[in-house]
Coordinates of C-alpha atoms and ligand atoms in Angstrom, one line a residue:
M14 CA -115.4 -97.4 50.4
H15 CA -113.7 -94.2 49.5
P16 CA -110.0 -94.1 50.2
F17 CA -109.1 -91.3 52.4
V18 CA -106.6 -89.1 50.6
P19 CA -104.8 -86.8 52.9
T20 CA -104.1 -83.4 51.4
I21 CA -101.1 -81.4 52.6
L22 CA -101.4 -77.8 51.6
V23 CA -97.9 -76.5 51.0
I24 CA -97.7 -72.8 50.6
L25 CA -94.7 -72.4 48.4
D26 CA -92.6 -69.3 48.9
P27 CA -90.9 -68.8 45.5
C28 CA -88.0 -66.8 47.1
A29 CA -87.5 -69.5 49.7
A30 CA -87.2 -72.0 46.9
I31 CA -84.1 -70.3 45.5
A32 CA -82.6 -69.1 48.8
G33 CA -79.0 -70.1 49.5
Q34 CA -78.4 -71.6 46.1
K35 CA -75.6 -70.6 43.7
W36 CA -77.1 -71.8 40.4
V37 CA -80.8 -71.9 39.7
A38 CA -83.1 -72.0 36.7
P39 CA -84.1 -68.5 35.4
K40 CA -87.8 -69.4 35.7
D41 CA -87.4 -70.0 39.4
V42 CA -85.7 -66.6 39.8
R43 CA -88.6 -65.0 37.9
A44 CA -91.1 -66.8 40.2
C45 CA -89.5 -65.0 43.1
F46 CA -89.2 -61.6 41.3
T47 CA -92.8 -61.7 40.0
S48 CA -94.2 -62.6 43.4
F49 CA -94.3 -59.0 44.6
K50 CA -97.2 -56.8 43.7
V51 CA -96.7 -53.1 42.7
D52 CA -97.0 -50.9 45.8
P53 CA -98.8 -47.8 44.4
E54 CA -97.0 -45.5 46.8
I55 CA -93.6 -46.7 45.9
K56 CA -94.4 -46.6 42.3
A57 CA -95.5 -43.0 42.5
N58 CA -92.3 -42.2 44.4
I59 CA -90.1 -43.9 41.8
V60 CA -91.7 -42.0 38.9
D61 CA -91.5 -38.7 40.9
V62 CA -87.8 -39.1 41.8
V63 CA -86.9 -40.1 38.3
N64 CA -88.8 -37.2 36.8
K65 CA -87.1 -34.7 39.2
T66 CA -83.6 -35.9 38.3
L67 CA -84.2 -35.5 34.6
A68 CA -83.3 -31.8 34.4
F69 CA -79.7 -32.9 35.1
H70 CA -79.6 -34.9 31.9
T71 CA -79.0 -33.6 28.4
S72 CA -80.4 -36.7 26.9
V73 CA -84.0 -36.1 28.0
N74 CA -84.8 -33.3 25.5
Y75 CA -82.2 -34.1 22.9
E76 CA -83.1 -37.8 22.6
L77 CA -86.7 -36.9 21.8
L78 CA -85.4 -36.7 18.3
A79 CA -81.6 -37.1 18.1
P80 CA -79.9 -35.2 15.3
E81 CA -78.3 -36.9 12.3
P82 CA -76.9 -39.5 12.1
F83 CA -79.0 -41.0 14.9
T84 CA -82.4 -39.6 14.0
A85 CA -83.8 -43.0 13.1
D86 CA -82.3 -44.7 16.2
V87 CA -82.9 -42.4 19.0
H88 CA -86.4 -40.9 19.7
E89 CA -87.5 -41.5 23.2
D90 CA -90.2 -39.3 24.7
L91 CA -89.2 -39.8 28.3
L92 CA -91.7 -37.5 29.9
G93 CA -94.5 -39.0 27.8
D94 CA -93.4 -42.5 28.9
L95 CA -93.3 -41.6 32.5
A96 CA -96.8 -40.3 32.2
R97 CA -97.8 -43.6 30.6
I98 CA -96.1 -45.7 33.2
S99 CA -97.9 -43.7 36.0
K100 CA -101.2 -44.8 34.6
Q101 CA -100.3 -48.4 33.5
Q102 CA -101.2 -51.5 35.6
Y103 CA -98.5 -54.1 36.0
P104 CA -98.9 -57.8 37.1
S105 CA -95.9 -57.4 39.4
D106 CA -93.3 -55.0 40.6
F107 CA -90.8 -56.8 38.4
D108 CA -92.9 -56.0 35.3
L109 CA -92.9 -52.4 36.4
H110 CA -89.1 -52.6 36.7
I111 CA -88.6 -54.0 33.2
D112 CA -90.7 -51.2 31.7
M113 CA -88.9 -48.5 33.7
S114 CA -85.5 -49.9 32.8
R115 CA -86.2 -50.3 29.1
T116 CA -87.8 -46.9 28.9
L117 CA -84.7 -45.2 30.2
K118 CA -82.5 -47.4 28.0
R119 CA -84.3 -46.1 24.9
L120 CA -82.4 -42.9 25.4
N121 CA -79.3 -45.0 24.3
D122 CA -77.3 -42.9 26.8
G123 CA -75.1 -44.8 29.2
H124 CA -75.2 -41.8 31.6
C125 CA -79.0 -41.8 32.1
V126 CA -80.2 -45.2 33.2
Y127 CA -82.6 -46.8 35.7
I128 CA -81.2 -49.5 37.9
N129 CA -82.9 -51.4 40.7
S130 CA -80.4 -53.5 42.6
C131 CA -83.3 -55.7 43.8
Y132 CA -83.5 -57.2 40.3
D133 CA -80.7 -56.0 38.0
S134 CA -77.8 -58.5 38.1
L135 CA -78.9 -59.9 41.5
F136 CA -78.5 -63.0 39.5
L137 CA -76.5 -63.1 36.3
T138 CA -77.9 -65.5 33.7
F139 CA -75.4 -67.4 31.5
L140 CA -75.0 -69.6 28.6
P141 CA -71.6 -71.3 28.2
I142 CA -71.4 -70.3 24.5
P143 CA -70.5 -66.7 23.9
L144 CA -70.8 -65.6 20.3
V145 CA -68.4 -63.7 18.0
L146 CA -68.4 -62.4 14.4
L147 CA -65.6 -64.1 12.5
T148 CA -64.4 -63.2 9.0
D149 CA -63.2 -66.1 6.8
S150 CA -60.3 -65.9 4.3
N151 CA -62.7 -64.7 1.6
G152 CA -63.8 -61.8 3.7
A153 CA -67.2 -63.3 4.5
Q154 CA -68.4 -62.6 8.0
A155 CA -70.6 -64.9 10.1
V156 CA -71.7 -65.5 13.6
H157 CA -69.8 -68.2 15.4
I158 CA -69.6 -69.7 18.9
A159 CA -66.4 -68.1 20.1
P160 CA -63.4 -70.4 19.5
E161 CA -62.4 -69.8 23.2
A162 CA -65.9 -70.5 24.5
F163 CA -65.1 -73.8 26.2
T164 CA -61.8 -72.5 27.7
V165 CA -63.7 -69.6 29.2
A166 CA -66.7 -71.6 30.3
S167 CA -64.8 -74.5 31.8
A168 CA -62.7 -72.1 33.9
E169 CA -65.5 -69.8 35.0
F170 CA -68.5 -72.2 35.2
A171 CA -66.7 -75.5 36.3
D172 CA -69.4 -76.1 39.0
E173 CA -72.2 -75.9 36.5
L174 CA -70.7 -77.3 33.3
Q175 CA -72.3 -80.7 33.7
V176 CA -75.8 -79.3 33.4
W177 CA -74.9 -78.0 29.9
Q178 CA -72.9 -81.1 29.0
N179 CA -76.0 -83.2 29.8
A180 CA -78.4 -80.9 27.9
L181 CA -76.6 -81.6 24.6
P182 CA -78.5 -84.0 22.3
G183 CA -77.3 -87.4 21.0
A184 CA -73.7 -87.8 20.2
L185 CA -73.0 -84.2 21.3
K186 CA -73.9 -85.1 24.9
G187 CA -70.8 -84.3 27.1
Q188 CA -69.1 -82.7 24.1
L189 CA -69.6 -79.1 24.9
S190 CA -66.0 -78.4 23.9
S191 CA -66.7 -79.5 20.3
L192 CA -69.1 -76.5 19.9
S193 CA -66.2 -74.0 20.2
G194 CA -65.8 -72.2 16.9
A195 CA -69.0 -73.6 15.3
K196 CA -70.7 -71.4 12.8
V197 CA -74.2 -70.3 13.9
L198 CA -76.7 -70.6 11.1
L199 CA -79.9 -69.9 13.1
I200 CA -80.8 -68.7 16.6
N201 CA -84.2 -69.8 17.7
G202 CA -85.1 -70.6 14.1
A203 CA -84.2 -67.2 12.7
D204 CA -81.2 -65.5 11.1
P205 CA -78.7 -64.7 13.9
F206 CA -79.0 -61.0 13.2
V207 CA -82.7 -61.1 14.2
A208 CA -81.5 -61.8 17.7
V209 CA -78.6 -59.3 17.4
D210 CA -80.9 -56.5 16.4
A211 CA -83.5 -57.4 19.0
N212 CA -80.8 -57.0 21.6
A213 CA -79.7 -53.7 20.1
L214 CA -83.2 -52.3 20.7
I215 CA -83.1 -52.9 24.4
T216 CA -79.5 -52.8 25.5
G217 CA -79.2 -49.0 25.7
S218 CA -75.9 -47.3 26.5
F219 CA -74.8 -46.1 23.0
Q220 CA -76.4 -44.1 20.3
P221 CA -74.8 -45.9 17.3
F222 CA -76.8 -48.9 16.3
G223 CA -73.6 -50.8 15.3
T224 CA -72.1 -50.3 18.8
R225 CA -75.3 -51.7 20.3
Q226 CA -75.2 -54.7 17.9
N227 CA -71.6 -55.4 19.1
S228 CA -72.8 -55.7 22.7
F229 CA -74.4 -59.0 21.7
F230 CA -71.0 -60.5 21.1
S231 CA -68.1 -61.4 23.4
S232 CA -65.3 -59.0 23.8
Y233 CA -62.4 -58.1 26.1
N234 CA -61.4 -55.2 28.4
R235 CA -58.1 -54.2 30.0
A236 CA -59.2 -54.2 33.6
D237 CA -57.3 -53.0 36.7
T238 CA -56.1 -56.5 37.6
G239 CA -55.5 -57.9 34.1
W240 CA -57.4 -58.7 30.9
S241 CA -61.0 -59.7 31.4
Y242 CA -63.4 -61.5 29.2
I243 CA -66.8 -60.0 28.4
M244 CA -69.5 -62.6 27.6
G245 CA -71.7 -60.3 25.6
N246 CA -75.5 -60.0 25.9
F247 CA -76.2 -63.3 24.2
A248 CA -74.3 -65.4 26.8
Q249 CA -74.9 -63.1 29.8
L250 CA -78.3 -61.6 30.8
S251 CA -78.8 -59.1 33.7
L252 CA -82.4 -60.2 34.2
P253 CA -83.6 -63.9 34.2
L254 CA -85.9 -63.4 31.2
T255 CA -84.9 -66.3 28.9
D256 CA -84.9 -70.0 29.7
S257 CA -83.1 -71.5 26.7
A258 CA -81.6 -70.8 23.3
T259 CA -81.9 -73.1 20.3
L260 CA -79.1 -72.9 17.8
T261 CA -78.6 -74.5 14.4
I262 CA -74.9 -74.8 14.1
Q263 CA -72.2 -76.2 11.8
L264 CA -69.4 -77.6 13.9
A265 CA -65.9 -76.4 13.1
N266 CA -64.3 -78.5 10.4
S267 CA -67.6 -80.2 9.6
V268 CA -70.3 -79.8 6.9
K269 CA -73.0 -81.4 9.1
T270 CA -75.5 -79.1 10.8
E271 CA -76.8 -79.8 14.2
T272 CA -79.6 -78.2 16.3
I273 CA -79.0 -77.8 20.0
T274 CA -81.0 -76.3 22.8
L275 CA -79.1 -75.2 25.9
P276 CA -80.7 -73.9 29.0
Y277 CA -79.7 -70.5 30.5
R278 CA -78.6 -70.8 34.1
S279 CA -78.8 -68.1 36.7
R280 CA -75.9 -67.6 39.1
I281 CA -76.2 -65.6 42.3
G282 CA -74.4 -62.2 42.2
S283 CA -71.5 -61.5 44.6
T284 CA -73.3 -58.6 46.2
A285 CA -76.6 -60.3 46.8
V286 CA -77.4 -60.4 50.6
P287 CA -78.6 -63.9 51.6
W288 CA -82.3 -64.4 52.4
T289 CA -84.5 -67.3 53.5
D290 CA -87.9 -66.2 52.3
S291 CA -89.8 -63.5 50.4
T292 CA -89.8 -61.2 53.4
S293 CA -86.0 -61.4 54.0
F294 CA -85.4 -61.3 50.3
R295 CA -87.1 -57.9 50.1
E296 CA -85.6 -56.6 53.3
N297 CA -82.0 -57.6 52.5
N298 CA -81.9 -56.6 48.8
C299 CA -84.6 -54.2 47.9
V300 CA -85.3 -51.5 50.4
A301 CA -83.3 -48.3 51.1
I302 CA -80.6 -48.7 53.7
D303 CA -78.6 -46.2 55.7
G304 CA -76.8 -44.1 53.2
T305 CA -78.9 -44.9 50.2
N306 CA -80.1 -41.3 50.0
G307 CA -76.7 -39.9 51.0
V308 CA -75.2 -38.7 54.2
D309 CA -73.9 -35.2 55.2
I310 CA -70.2 -35.8 54.8
N311 CA -69.4 -32.5 56.3
A312 CA -71.3 -33.0 59.5
P313 CA -68.9 -33.1 62.5
D314 CA -70.2 -36.5 63.6
T315 CA -69.7 -38.2 60.3
S316 CA -66.9 -40.7 60.6
N317 CA -64.3 -41.1 57.8
A318 CA -65.6 -44.6 57.3
K319 CA -69.1 -43.3 56.8
R320 CA -67.9 -40.7 54.4
D321 CA -66.2 -43.4 52.3
T322 CA -69.2 -45.7 52.3
A323 CA -71.4 -42.9 51.3
T324 CA -69.1 -41.9 48.4
L325 CA -68.7 -45.4 47.2
S326 CA -72.4 -46.1 47.5
T327 CA -74.7 -48.7 45.9
V328 CA -74.4 -47.0 42.6
S329 CA -70.7 -47.7 42.3
K330 CA -71.4 -51.4 41.8
F331 CA -72.8 -50.5 38.3
R332 CA -70.2 -47.9 37.3
Q333 CA -68.1 -49.3 34.5
Q334 CA -64.8 -48.5 36.0
P335 CA -62.4 -50.1 38.5
K336 CA -62.7 -49.2 42.2
I337 CA -61.5 -45.7 42.8
S338 CA -60.5 -44.1 46.1
S339 CA -63.3 -42.2 47.8
A340 CA -61.2 -39.1 48.1
D341 CA -60.6 -39.1 44.3
A342 CA -64.3 -39.9 43.7
R343 CA -65.3 -36.7 45.5
K344 CA -62.4 -34.5 44.2
H345 CA -62.5 -35.2 40.5
A346 CA -65.4 -35.0 38.1
L347 CA -66.4 -38.4 36.7
N348 CA -68.2 -39.2 33.4
V349 CA -68.7 -42.9 33.6
M350 CA -71.2 -45.3 32.1
L351 CA -73.7 -47.0 34.2
D352 CA -74.8 -50.4 33.1
V353 CA -77.3 -52.9 34.6
T354 CA -74.3 -55.4 35.0
P355 CA -71.4 -54.7 37.2
L356 CA -67.9 -55.1 35.7
Q357 CA -67.2 -58.8 35.5
D358 CA -63.9 -60.5 36.4
I359 CA -64.1 -63.4 34.1
S360 CA -60.5 -64.0 32.9
L361 CA -59.4 -63.6 29.3
P362 CA -57.8 -67.0 28.4
P363 CA -54.0 -66.7 28.6
A364 CA -53.7 -67.6 24.9
L365 CA -55.6 -64.5 24.0
T366 CA -53.6 -62.2 26.3
P367 CA -51.1 -60.0 24.5
G368 CA -47.5 -60.4 25.4
G369 CA -44.6 -58.0 25.0
V370 CA -45.7 -55.5 27.6
V371 CA -43.8 -52.2 27.6
S372 CA -42.4 -51.2 31.0
G373 CA -44.4 -48.6 32.8
S374 CA -47.7 -50.3 32.1
L375 CA -49.9 -50.4 35.1
G376 CA -53.5 -51.3 35.9
V377 CA -55.9 -50.3 33.1
S378 CA -53.1 -48.9 31.0
E379 CA -51.0 -51.4 29.1
F380 CA -48.5 -50.4 26.4
H381 CA -47.2 -52.5 23.5
L382 CA -45.0 -51.9 20.5
L383 CA -46.1 -53.7 17.3
N384 CA -43.7 -55.8 15.3
D385 CA -43.2 -52.9 12.8
G386 CA -41.2 -51.2 15.5
K387 CA -43.1 -47.9 14.9
T388 CA -46.7 -48.5 16.0
G389 CA -47.3 -48.1 19.7
V390 CA -50.5 -49.4 21.3
L391 CA -52.1 -48.1 24.4
A392 CA -54.7 -50.5 25.7
L393 CA -56.7 -48.2 27.9
G394 CA -59.5 -50.1 29.6
S395 CA -60.8 -47.1 31.6
F396 CA -60.4 -43.5 32.3
S397 CA -60.5 -44.3 36.0
E398 CA -57.9 -46.0 38.2
D399 CA -57.6 -46.5 42.0
D400 CA -55.2 -43.5 42.4
F401 CA -55.6 -40.5 40.2
D402 CA -52.1 -39.0 40.4
T403 CA -50.4 -42.4 39.8
F404 CA -52.7 -42.9 36.8
E405 CA -51.5 -39.6 35.2
Q406 CA -47.9 -40.5 35.8
T407 CA -48.4 -44.0 34.3
L408 CA -49.8 -42.6 31.0
L409 CA -46.9 -40.2 30.7
T410 CA -44.2 -42.8 31.6
G411 CA -45.7 -45.5 29.2
L412 CA -45.9 -43.1 26.3
T413 CA -42.4 -41.8 26.9
N414 CA -41.1 -45.4 27.0
L415 CA -42.9 -46.2 23.7
K416 CA -41.3 -43.2 22.1
T417 CA -37.9 -44.1 23.4
M418 CA -38.4 -47.6 21.8
G419 CA -39.0 -45.9 18.4
A420 CA -42.8 -45.5 18.2
T421 CA -43.9 -42.7 15.9
Q422 CA -47.6 -43.5 15.8
L423 CA -50.1 -44.7 18.3
I424 CA -53.3 -46.8 18.5
V425 CA -55.4 -46.1 21.6
D426 CA -57.6 -49.2 22.1
V427 CA -60.5 -48.1 24.2
S428 CA -62.5 -51.3 23.8
N429 CA -65.2 -51.4 26.5
N430 CA -63.7 -48.4 28.2
G431 CA -66.7 -47.1 30.2
G432 CA -65.2 -43.6 30.8
G433 CA -64.0 -42.3 34.2
F434 CA -62.2 -39.2 35.3
I435 CA -62.9 -36.4 32.8
C436 CA -59.5 -34.8 33.6
I437 CA -57.7 -38.0 32.6
A438 CA -59.1 -37.8 29.1
H439 CA -58.0 -34.2 28.9
W440 CA -54.6 -35.1 30.3
L441 CA -54.1 -37.8 27.7
H442 CA -55.1 -35.4 25.0
R443 CA -52.7 -32.8 26.3
I444 CA -49.7 -35.2 26.6
L445 CA -50.3 -36.6 23.1
A446 CA -51.0 -33.2 21.4
G447 CA -48.4 -31.2 23.3
P448 CA -48.5 -27.5 24.2
K449 CA -50.4 -25.6 21.5
S450 CA -52.8 -22.7 21.3
T451 CA -55.6 -25.4 21.3
T452 CA -54.4 -27.2 24.3
V453 CA -53.0 -24.5 26.7
P454 CA -54.4 -23.4 29.1
Q455 CA -57.4 -25.6 28.4
A456 CA -57.7 -28.5 26.0
G457 CA -61.3 -28.7 24.9
L458 CA -62.8 -27.6 28.2
D459 CA -64.8 -24.8 26.7
T460 CA -68.2 -26.0 27.4
E461 CA -71.6 -25.2 29.0
T462 CA -73.6 -27.2 31.6
R463 CA -77.2 -27.6 32.0
A464 CA -78.9 -25.2 34.3
G465 CA -81.9 -27.1 35.5
P466 CA -83.9 -25.9 38.5
L467 CA -82.2 -28.1 41.1
A468 CA -78.7 -27.3 39.7
R469 CA -79.4 -23.6 40.0
L470 CA -80.7 -24.0 43.5
I471 CA -77.6 -25.9 44.6
T472 CA -75.3 -23.3 43.1
K473 CA -77.2 -20.4 44.7
T474 CA -77.0 -22.2 48.1
I475 CA -73.2 -22.8 47.9
V476 CA -72.5 -19.3 46.6
A477 CA -74.5 -17.8 49.5
N478 CA -72.6 -19.9 52.0
P479 CA -69.3 -21.4 50.7
S480 CA -68.6 -22.9 54.1
L481 CA -71.2 -25.6 53.2
D482 CA -68.6 -27.2 51.0
P483 CA -65.3 -26.7 52.9
N484 CA -63.3 -29.1 50.8
D485 CA -64.6 -28.1 47.4
E486 CA -66.2 -31.5 46.7
L487 CA -69.5 -30.4 45.3
L488 CA -69.9 -30.5 41.5
Y489 CA -71.6 -27.1 41.4
N490 CA -69.1 -25.2 43.6
P491 CA -67.8 -22.3 41.4
I492 CA -64.2 -22.8 42.6
G493 CA -64.2 -26.2 40.8
F494 CA -64.5 -24.3 37.4
A495 CA -62.4 -21.7 35.6
F496 CA -62.9 -19.1 32.8
L497 CA -61.3 -19.9 29.5
N498 CA -58.2 -17.9 30.5
N499 CA -57.7 -20.4 33.4
T500 CA -58.7 -18.0 36.2
V501 CA -60.8 -20.0 38.7
F502 CA -64.3 -18.7 39.2
P503 CA -64.6 -16.6 42.4
A504 CA -66.3 -18.5 45.3
T505 CA -69.2 -16.0 45.2
F506 CA -69.8 -16.3 41.4
D507 CA -73.2 -17.7 40.6
W508 CA -72.1 -19.2 37.3
L509 CA -75.5 -20.6 36.3
E510 CA -77.2 -17.2 36.4
P511 CA -78.8 -16.0 34.3
P512 CA -79.5 -19.3 32.5
V513 CA -79.4 -19.2 28.7
Q514 CA -82.8 -20.4 27.5
K515 CA -82.8 -22.7 24.5
I516 CA -85.5 -24.7 22.7
I517 CA -84.5 -28.3 22.1
N518 CA -86.8 -30.4 20.0
G519 CA -89.6 -28.0 20.9
R520 CA -89.0 -28.1 24.6
Q521 CA -87.7 -25.3 26.8
D522 CA -84.2 -26.0 28.2
A523 CA -81.6 -24.0 30.1
F524 CA -77.8 -23.8 30.0
S525 CA -75.1 -22.0 31.9
P526 CA -73.9 -18.7 30.5
E527 CA -70.2 -19.6 31.1
Ligands
NAG14 C1 -92.8 -34.6 35.6 O1 -92.6 -33.3 36.1 C2 -93.2 -32.3 35.4 C3 -92.9 -31.0 36.0 O2 -91.5 -30.8 36.0 C4 -94.7 -32.5 35.5 O3 -95.4 -31.5 34.6 C5 -95.1 -33.9 35.0 O4 -96.5 -34.1 35.2 C6 -94.3 -34.9 35.7 N1 -94.6 -36.2 35.2 C7 -95.0 -37.3 35.9 C8 -95.3 -38.5 35.2 O5 -95.1 -37.2 37.1
NAG15 C1 -60.1 -14.1 32.9 O1 -61.4 -13.9 32.4 C2 -62.3 -13.4 33.3 C3 -63.7 -13.4 32.7 O2 -63.7 -12.8 31.4 C4 -61.9 -12.0 33.8 O3 -62.8 -11.5 34.8 C5 -60.5 -12.2 34.5 O4 -60.0 -10.9 34.9 C6 -59.5 -12.8 33.5 N1 -58.3 -13.1 34.2 C7 -57.1 -12.8 33.7 C8 -55.9 -13.1 34.6 O5 -57.0 -12.2 32.6

């Protein structure tokens, strides 16, 4: 007699499997992400839109072969790669995303990136052991698990710590804190710098190789609300691409080496919109919504609330700056880095937070006087701040206070400063350098802009009909710019005509005459 075995066919929806959970395994997030096929129409649209925006970016033609000293590091043929991507087949939409993202990142230019909020940092994937480079008393530098690793992890990941505690082998089980400060001899069986350099190849953002190497390690930033801790690209991933890391380590104050494997764990991002299955995952997190492609902020029926939402749109999540007011965002030109990870609010442990704060410090600007009594420090975490005018005043007040206290020299610490208001940088330069022939009326603002086809069309349209931009909020409006003698361009001055043609790396390019 054959036993009757009932079969229940369960159709597993990989996005339902991770719905409503705070912490999941990276492979389960990947199962959801890779379950969507490439839609050829959307793919063609992505490539087309990216291609059409490229004429706004200097990096496209320059990064084909960057000049010295970056020649060896930066040589990305973006147009060639877009043509390749157009033809290439991908097993899933997620694989297409990875190729697009990394292709743009090879420009090593934090201003020109490709982000898809459907995937990038929808989950952040963590290890509780951020790494640092430490130098010993003999001057030898080595990779270590950060001495503050457990303090940071136990505060930030209290609800997931047990998973990592239990993953440790043998006598180390439950002793995650003992790893803090350990010297890292090998990562996945290889010299740690193999992993550091592999990350530098895909992290983008900066031309210098050394700066991209640094992004592997933990760091800090003076944020608007206090000092924040940056986990680094080893301990925090924007995509769930790695399941675990195996490290051979030497515990602090020990000669014994141990090999440990810790799983990466993916935590849902704060801006992810909840879903129940693949369909609602896609609908809630991946498709264009009202305002994605902009709104007409000057239309009479556009409410103030809608104007503000449009200005502080989806992209602002990835801007490396504190929240700014929507009015300032429209009024002042910004030059701010975009990264695939939003700014994090992991707290810097109190023991690492500098004391002796000089009065006048506010938000991203914190002033200190070193013990020598003559060296001032301005920790400037961003060139943006909620309120533009207050920010200018803060910089002036803090520097004046430092000077009154006896400071005769200044260190400006711009660690992990992602840029911000262009005019704040010029303001800082002006108040530091003082009035000179080189700073008055313009400090370093003698420049040209790119005159790509769309930029010229926009300028021509505004010049023909200035009432289209009643509040001078468009970047290309001539009245937002001035001649070197500080006379503002007339409203009818088409300042991109005639464009100055240049050949950059063998490619035709165009720049403004003024
Ligand atoms: C990008 O645009 C240029 C024209 O500006 C066109 O020649 C090229 O084929 C486009 N590339 C792709 C991949 O669509
Ligand atoms: C400033 O320069 C522009 C362009 O050269 C010129 O047209 C204008 O008259 C100058 N303004 C003053 C006040 O000198």
